[in-house]
GROMACS .gro file of C-alpha atoms in nm:
model
  310
    1UNK     CA    1  19.129   2.487  18.673
    2UNK     CA    2  18.809   2.319  18.655
    3UNK     CA    3  18.707   2.110  18.963
    4UNK     CA    4  18.552   1.761  18.893
    5UNK     CA    5  18.253   1.721  19.131
    6UNK     CA    6  18.123   1.385  19.055
    7UNK     CA    7  18.145   1.154  19.341
    8UNK     CA    8  18.273   1.434  19.565
    9UNK     CA    9  18.000   1.518  19.812
   10UNK     CA   10  18.177   1.791  20.012
   11UNK     CA   11  18.268   1.946  19.665
   12UNK     CA   12  17.939   1.931  19.561
   13UNK     CA   13  17.814   2.087  19.882
   14UNK     CA   14  18.066   2.357  19.845
   15UNK     CA   15  17.986   2.457  19.502
   16UNK     CA   16  17.625   2.477  19.565
   17UNK     CA   17  17.644   2.673  19.859
   18UNK     CA   18  17.924   2.944  19.737
   19UNK     CA   19  17.603   3.108  19.588
   20UNK     CA   20  17.437   3.171  19.897
   21UNK     CA   21  17.698   3.368  20.096
   22UNK     CA   22  17.626   3.766  20.117
   23UNK     CA   23  17.326   3.805  19.919
   24UNK     CA   24  16.955   3.860  19.971
   25UNK     CA   25  16.873   3.832  19.586
   26UNK     CA   26  16.761   3.520  19.441
   27UNK     CA   27  17.002   3.269  19.400
   28UNK     CA   28  16.969   3.155  19.035
   29UNK     CA   29  17.073   2.847  18.842
   30UNK     CA   30  17.038   2.882  18.460
   31UNK     CA   31  16.996   2.581  18.291
   32UNK     CA   32  17.040   2.490  17.940
   33UNK     CA   33  16.783   2.195  17.822
   34UNK     CA   34  16.893   1.985  17.548
   35UNK     CA   35  17.217   1.795  17.636
   36UNK     CA   36  17.160   1.899  18.012
   37UNK     CA   37  16.848   1.774  18.127
   38UNK     CA   38  16.757   1.543  17.826
   39UNK     CA   39  16.843   1.450  17.458
   40UNK     CA   40  16.552   1.463  17.232
   41UNK     CA   41  16.285   1.295  17.419
   42UNK     CA   42  16.517   1.089  17.667
   43UNK     CA   43  16.510   1.244  18.003
   44UNK     CA   44  16.843   1.180  18.183
   45UNK     CA   45  16.858   1.008  18.521
   46UNK     CA   46  16.849   1.216  18.827
   47UNK     CA   47  16.711   1.545  18.632
   48UNK     CA   48  16.418   1.564  18.825
   49UNK     CA   49  16.575   1.489  19.159
   50UNK     CA   50  16.855   1.738  19.105
   51UNK     CA   51  16.629   2.025  19.031
   52UNK     CA   52  16.380   1.937  19.328
   53UNK     CA   53  16.704   1.960  19.549
   54UNK     CA   54  16.799   2.294  19.426
   55UNK     CA   55  16.470   2.440  19.476
   56UNK     CA   56  16.452   2.281  19.827
   57UNK     CA   57  16.782   2.494  19.910
   58UNK     CA   58  16.615   2.782  19.789
   59UNK     CA   59  16.746   2.839  19.429
   60UNK     CA   60  16.563   3.001  19.147
   61UNK     CA   61  16.568   2.780  18.838
   62UNK     CA   62  16.565   2.945  18.477
   63UNK     CA   63  16.575   2.730  18.201
   64UNK     CA   64  16.752   2.884  17.924
   65UNK     CA   65  16.747   2.733  17.581
   66UNK     CA   66  16.894   2.857  17.216
   67UNK     CA   67  16.627   2.591  17.061
   68UNK     CA   68  16.399   2.826  16.879
   69UNK     CA   69  16.152   2.553  16.718
   70UNK     CA   70  15.941   2.567  17.036
   71UNK     CA   71  15.817   2.875  17.219
   72UNK     CA   72  15.822   2.926  17.597
   73UNK     CA   73  15.455   2.761  17.626
   74UNK     CA   74  15.578   2.450  17.435
   75UNK     CA   75  15.885   2.414  17.654
   76UNK     CA   76  15.673   2.433  17.979
   77UNK     CA   77  15.464   2.182  17.842
   78UNK     CA   78  15.772   1.964  17.737
   79UNK     CA   79  15.902   2.031  18.113
   80UNK     CA   80  15.607   1.935  18.291
   81UNK     CA   81  15.554   1.620  18.047
   82UNK     CA   82  15.879   1.484  18.205
   83UNK     CA   83  15.800   1.575  18.557
   84UNK     CA   84  15.962   1.899  18.581
   85UNK     CA   85  15.748   2.182  18.728
   86UNK     CA   86  15.789   2.489  18.549
   87UNK     CA   87  15.619   2.835  18.469
   88UNK     CA   88  15.626   3.039  18.164
   89UNK     CA   89  15.834   3.278  18.313
   90UNK     CA   90  16.117   3.058  18.409
   91UNK     CA   91  16.161   2.964  18.022
   92UNK     CA   92  16.400   3.213  17.832
   93UNK     CA   93  16.417   3.125  17.464
   94UNK     CA   94  16.621   3.268  17.187
   95UNK     CA   95  16.289   3.306  16.985
   96UNK     CA   96  16.127   3.525  17.292
   97UNK     CA   97  16.463   3.719  17.320
   98UNK     CA   98  16.461   3.803  16.961
   99UNK     CA   99  16.098   3.884  16.945
  100UNK     CA  100  16.128   4.120  17.257
  101UNK     CA  101  16.418   4.327  17.046
  102UNK     CA  102  16.238   4.339  16.737
  103UNK     CA  103  15.921   4.470  16.895
  104UNK     CA  104  16.080   4.693  17.169
  105UNK     CA  105  16.437   4.796  17.070
  106UNK     CA  106  16.499   4.764  16.693
  107UNK     CA  107  16.370   5.116  16.512
  108UNK     CA  108  16.211   5.028  16.169
  109UNK     CA  109  16.026   5.239  15.919
  110UNK     CA  110  15.665   5.213  15.975
  111UNK     CA  111  15.617   5.070  15.640
  112UNK     CA  112  15.857   4.760  15.698
  113UNK     CA  113  15.740   4.602  16.035
  114UNK     CA  114  15.722   4.267  15.881
  115UNK     CA  115  15.959   3.952  15.972
  116UNK     CA  116  16.060   3.693  15.713
  117UNK     CA  117  16.121   3.362  15.890
  118UNK     CA  118  16.328   3.093  15.858
  119UNK     CA  119  16.211   2.866  16.121
  120UNK     CA  120  15.961   2.697  16.302
  121UNK     CA  121  15.645   2.770  16.489
  122UNK     CA  122  15.826   2.861  16.806
  123UNK     CA  123  15.955   3.153  16.642
  124UNK     CA  124  15.609   3.254  16.514
  125UNK     CA  125  15.444   3.198  16.816
  126UNK     CA  126  15.692   3.451  17.003
  127UNK     CA  127  15.656   3.686  16.706
  128UNK     CA  128  15.257   3.676  16.775
  129UNK     CA  129  15.294   3.731  17.143
  130UNK     CA  130  15.442   4.082  17.056
  131UNK     CA  131  15.201   4.118  16.771
  132UNK     CA  132  15.495   4.119  16.517
  133UNK     CA  133  15.340   4.072  16.162
  134UNK     CA  134  15.547   3.772  15.977
  135UNK     CA  135  15.551   3.559  15.663
  136UNK     CA  136  15.741   3.256  15.548
  137UNK     CA  137  15.804   3.033  15.856
  138UNK     CA  138  15.550   2.735  15.847
  139UNK     CA  139  15.356   2.879  15.574
  140UNK     CA  140  15.301   2.560  15.319
  141UNK     CA  141  15.325   2.806  15.022
  142UNK     CA  142  15.684   2.812  15.097
  143UNK     CA  143  15.747   2.457  15.151
  144UNK     CA  144  15.798   2.341  14.791
  145UNK     CA  145  16.048   2.324  14.531
  146UNK     CA  146  16.157   2.633  14.327
  147UNK     CA  147  15.984   2.688  13.983
  148UNK     CA  148  16.181   2.852  13.703
  149UNK     CA  149  15.903   3.135  13.716
  150UNK     CA  150  15.983   3.210  14.073
  151UNK     CA  151  16.365   3.303  13.947
  152UNK     CA  152  16.188   3.609  13.768
  153UNK     CA  153  15.933   3.702  14.007
  154UNK     CA  154  16.174   3.740  14.286
  155UNK     CA  155  16.425   3.915  14.088
  156UNK     CA  156  16.143   4.180  13.960
  157UNK     CA  157  16.002   4.203  14.331
  158UNK     CA  158  15.707   4.070  14.191
  159UNK     CA  159  15.617   3.846  14.474
  160UNK     CA  160  15.823   4.049  14.750
  161UNK     CA  161  15.642   4.180  15.024
  162UNK     CA  162  15.746   4.551  15.035
  163UNK     CA  163  15.649   4.547  15.403
  164UNK     CA  164  15.932   4.285  15.522
  165UNK     CA  165  16.209   4.478  15.709
  166UNK     CA  166  16.388   4.197  15.889
  167UNK     CA  167  16.483   3.834  15.790
  168UNK     CA  168  16.501   3.632  16.124
  169UNK     CA  169  16.683   3.288  16.085
  170UNK     CA  170  16.633   3.016  16.343
  171UNK     CA  171  16.622   2.626  16.337
  172UNK     CA  172  16.419   2.521  16.026
  173UNK     CA  173  16.349   2.172  15.953
  174UNK     CA  174  16.176   2.243  15.631
  175UNK     CA  175  16.471   2.463  15.478
  176UNK     CA  176  16.477   2.473  15.093
  177UNK     CA  177  16.613   2.664  14.812
  178UNK     CA  178  16.322   2.883  14.757
  179UNK     CA  179  16.307   3.010  15.137
  180UNK     CA  180  16.697   3.095  15.110
  181UNK     CA  181  16.619   3.278  14.780
  182UNK     CA  182  16.329   3.473  14.919
  183UNK     CA  183  16.567   3.564  15.251
  184UNK     CA  184  16.839   3.668  15.022
  185UNK     CA  185  16.660   3.892  14.806
  186UNK     CA  186  16.495   4.078  15.132
  187UNK     CA  187  16.853   4.098  15.250
  188UNK     CA  188  16.984   4.246  14.930
  189UNK     CA  189  16.699   4.509  14.955
  190UNK     CA  190  16.788   4.613  15.306
  191UNK     CA  191  16.623   4.403  15.573
  192UNK     CA  192  16.803   4.343  15.896
  193UNK     CA  193  16.957   4.023  15.936
  194UNK     CA  194  16.882   3.870  16.258
  195UNK     CA  195  16.918   3.504  16.411
  196UNK     CA  196  16.768   3.331  16.683
  197UNK     CA  197  17.105   3.156  16.772
  198UNK     CA  198  17.389   3.048  16.548
  199UNK     CA  199  17.459   2.714  16.716
  200UNK     CA  200  17.620   2.494  16.463
  201UNK     CA  201  17.483   2.174  16.617
  202UNK     CA  202  17.198   2.017  16.802
  203UNK     CA  203  17.211   1.727  17.028
  204UNK     CA  204  16.928   1.487  17.006
  205UNK     CA  205  16.899   1.122  17.041
  206UNK     CA  206  17.269   1.078  17.163
  207UNK     CA  207  17.388   1.215  16.852
  208UNK     CA  208  17.463   1.585  16.682
  209UNK     CA  209  17.245   1.708  16.405
  210UNK     CA  210  17.264   2.064  16.217
  211UNK     CA  211  17.158   2.362  16.435
  212UNK     CA  212  17.020   2.688  16.371
  213UNK     CA  213  17.382   2.787  16.245
  214UNK     CA  214  17.347   2.589  15.956
  215UNK     CA  215  17.044   2.780  15.846
  216UNK     CA  216  17.199   3.119  15.860
  217UNK     CA  217  17.544   2.968  15.728
  218UNK     CA  218  17.433   3.003  15.347
  219UNK     CA  219  17.319   3.368  15.393
  220UNK     CA  220  17.624   3.463  15.570
  221UNK     CA  221  17.834   3.320  15.243
  222UNK     CA  222  17.618   3.516  14.997
  223UNK     CA  223  17.607   3.866  15.213
  224UNK     CA  224  17.991   3.786  15.168
  225UNK     CA  225  18.032   3.728  15.547
  226UNK     CA  226  17.808   3.973  15.686
  227UNK     CA  227  17.699   3.790  16.004
  228UNK     CA  228  17.355   3.847  16.180
  229UNK     CA  229  17.296   3.967  16.520
  230UNK     CA  230  17.221   3.692  16.733
  231UNK     CA  231  17.017   3.671  17.047
  232UNK     CA  232  17.059   3.317  17.187
  233UNK     CA  233  17.356   3.220  17.426
  234UNK     CA  234  17.649   3.360  17.435
  235UNK     CA  235  17.479   3.659  17.348
  236UNK     CA  236  17.446   3.895  17.637
  237UNK     CA  237  17.105   4.033  17.507
  238UNK     CA  238  16.962   3.715  17.675
  239UNK     CA  239  17.172   3.777  17.971
  240UNK     CA  240  17.021   4.127  18.038
  241UNK     CA  241  16.668   4.002  17.999
  242UNK     CA  242  16.713   3.746  18.253
  243UNK     CA  243  16.877   4.008  18.508
  244UNK     CA  244  16.592   4.244  18.450
  245UNK     CA  245  16.320   3.991  18.505
  246UNK     CA  246  16.464   3.831  18.818
  247UNK     CA  247  16.689   4.114  18.961
  248UNK     CA  248  16.963   3.870  19.082
  249UNK     CA  249  17.306   3.935  19.185
  250UNK     CA  250  17.534   3.770  18.902
  251UNK     CA  251  17.790   3.701  19.134
  252UNK     CA  252  17.551   3.463  19.322
  253UNK     CA  253  17.427   3.292  18.980
  254UNK     CA  254  17.557   2.966  18.798
  255UNK     CA  255  17.510   2.872  18.428
  256UNK     CA  256  17.500   2.476  18.386
  257UNK     CA  257  17.544   2.391  18.036
  258UNK     CA  258  17.686   2.127  17.801
  259UNK     CA  259  17.830   2.336  17.506
  260UNK     CA  260  18.141   2.555  17.592
  261UNK     CA  261  18.124   2.794  17.287
  262UNK     CA  262  17.740   2.889  17.403
  263UNK     CA  263  17.648   2.804  17.763
  264UNK     CA  264  17.997   2.818  17.946
  265UNK     CA  265  18.099   3.116  17.729
  266UNK     CA  266  17.754   3.270  17.831
  267UNK     CA  267  17.833   3.225  18.193
  268UNK     CA  268  18.182   3.353  18.201
  269UNK     CA  269  18.101   3.703  17.956
  270UNK     CA  270  17.810   3.770  18.195
  271UNK     CA  271  18.002   3.790  18.490
  272UNK     CA  272  17.819   3.518  18.668
  273UNK     CA  273  17.976   3.351  18.980
  274UNK     CA  274  18.031   3.022  18.838
  275UNK     CA  275  17.954   2.774  18.553
  276UNK     CA  276  17.895   2.408  18.575
  277UNK     CA  277  17.962   2.187  18.238
  278UNK     CA  278  17.781   1.837  18.205
  279UNK     CA  279  17.944   1.575  17.946
  280UNK     CA  280  17.579   1.457  17.801
  281UNK     CA  281  17.561   1.687  17.520
  282UNK     CA  282  17.775   1.834  17.303
  283UNK     CA  283  18.119   1.838  17.506
  284UNK     CA  284  18.186   1.481  17.589
  285UNK     CA  285  18.542   1.503  17.765
  286UNK     CA  286  18.723   1.739  18.001
  287UNK     CA  287  19.028   1.763  17.759
  288UNK     CA  288  18.819   1.996  17.509
  289UNK     CA  289  18.913   2.283  17.757
  290UNK     CA  290  19.238   2.163  17.858
  291UNK     CA  291  19.532   2.377  17.788
  292UNK     CA  292  19.633   2.703  17.949
  293UNK     CA  293  19.554   2.887  17.663
  294UNK     CA  294  19.198   2.802  17.675
  295UNK     CA  295  18.958   3.108  17.756
  296UNK     CA  296  18.652   2.919  17.810
  297UNK     CA  297  18.675   2.701  18.099
  298UNK     CA  298  18.419   2.581  18.353
  299UNK     CA  299  18.412   2.649  18.721
  300UNK     CA  300  18.351   2.306  18.786
  301UNK     CA  301  18.223   1.971  18.578
  302UNK     CA  302  18.013   1.650  18.647
  303UNK     CA  303  17.947   1.345  18.409
  304UNK     CA  304  17.592   1.401  18.415
  305UNK     CA  305  17.358   1.671  18.604
  306UNK     CA  306  17.217   1.376  18.853
  307UNK     CA  307  17.583   1.356  18.993
  308UNK     CA  308  17.491   1.692  19.187
  309UNK     CA  309  17.277   1.468  19.408
  310UNK     CA  310  17.606   1.327  19.552
   0.00000   0.00000   0.00000
């Protein structure tokens, strides 16, 4: 059963301190960003003070985001613009996880190292940081309506880059038919199908908008149901990377998020000591995890992150 902590000073103190006992490794609090710290450009009340309180208690703060549109450096700038001190090393994004996998783990033929990107500059920046060649993405050449001659040139392979070995799908604010046509053509020719994340929705401005999952969904349908390998929460590839960086005891770590299917599942499947759900994003009611048959139930929940101040 999930414990309600808003207004419960003793319960909050007990929850925070439970991650301190019997461990000399960092006590890590993993935070989702969109829907937890802010919505769009609106910072939730009490966010800065809550993070400062946790740091004062010796907690290692790590910002874990599935939003692929921003690089780690971009997120650092946004955090600091909102009064939240952060270093690049404290930010783990789905674009970064995908870039690490492509450069250090994925085995590709020497002649097929290029990535075709469906996404924004955040993906491109992280690919550049790993010296991974890429096309598509924010290139203006792809941000146009498809022309009748494109069908012939794509079908014949005339305008396809033979060095493309990966199609990487993330949140793309400029998705169009031409980009999907190219991505599908590369997949049909054997390119690996990867996704930064598959979140169906994106919380912003107090509402929900299409997420990165809406970008890969058409390709999944075109490929007969084949799903991409995804690197955002709840993928444990991201958890492994975070653990490798900070060397923490998972039982002394907590995941804080607003989504049951990504954030809370990420913490549960990662074997963390606890999970905390806030109701300022995708999840808006504790009824969403009610029922004995639910697999994804947070350890505790608050109405908003600032409630942890007691």
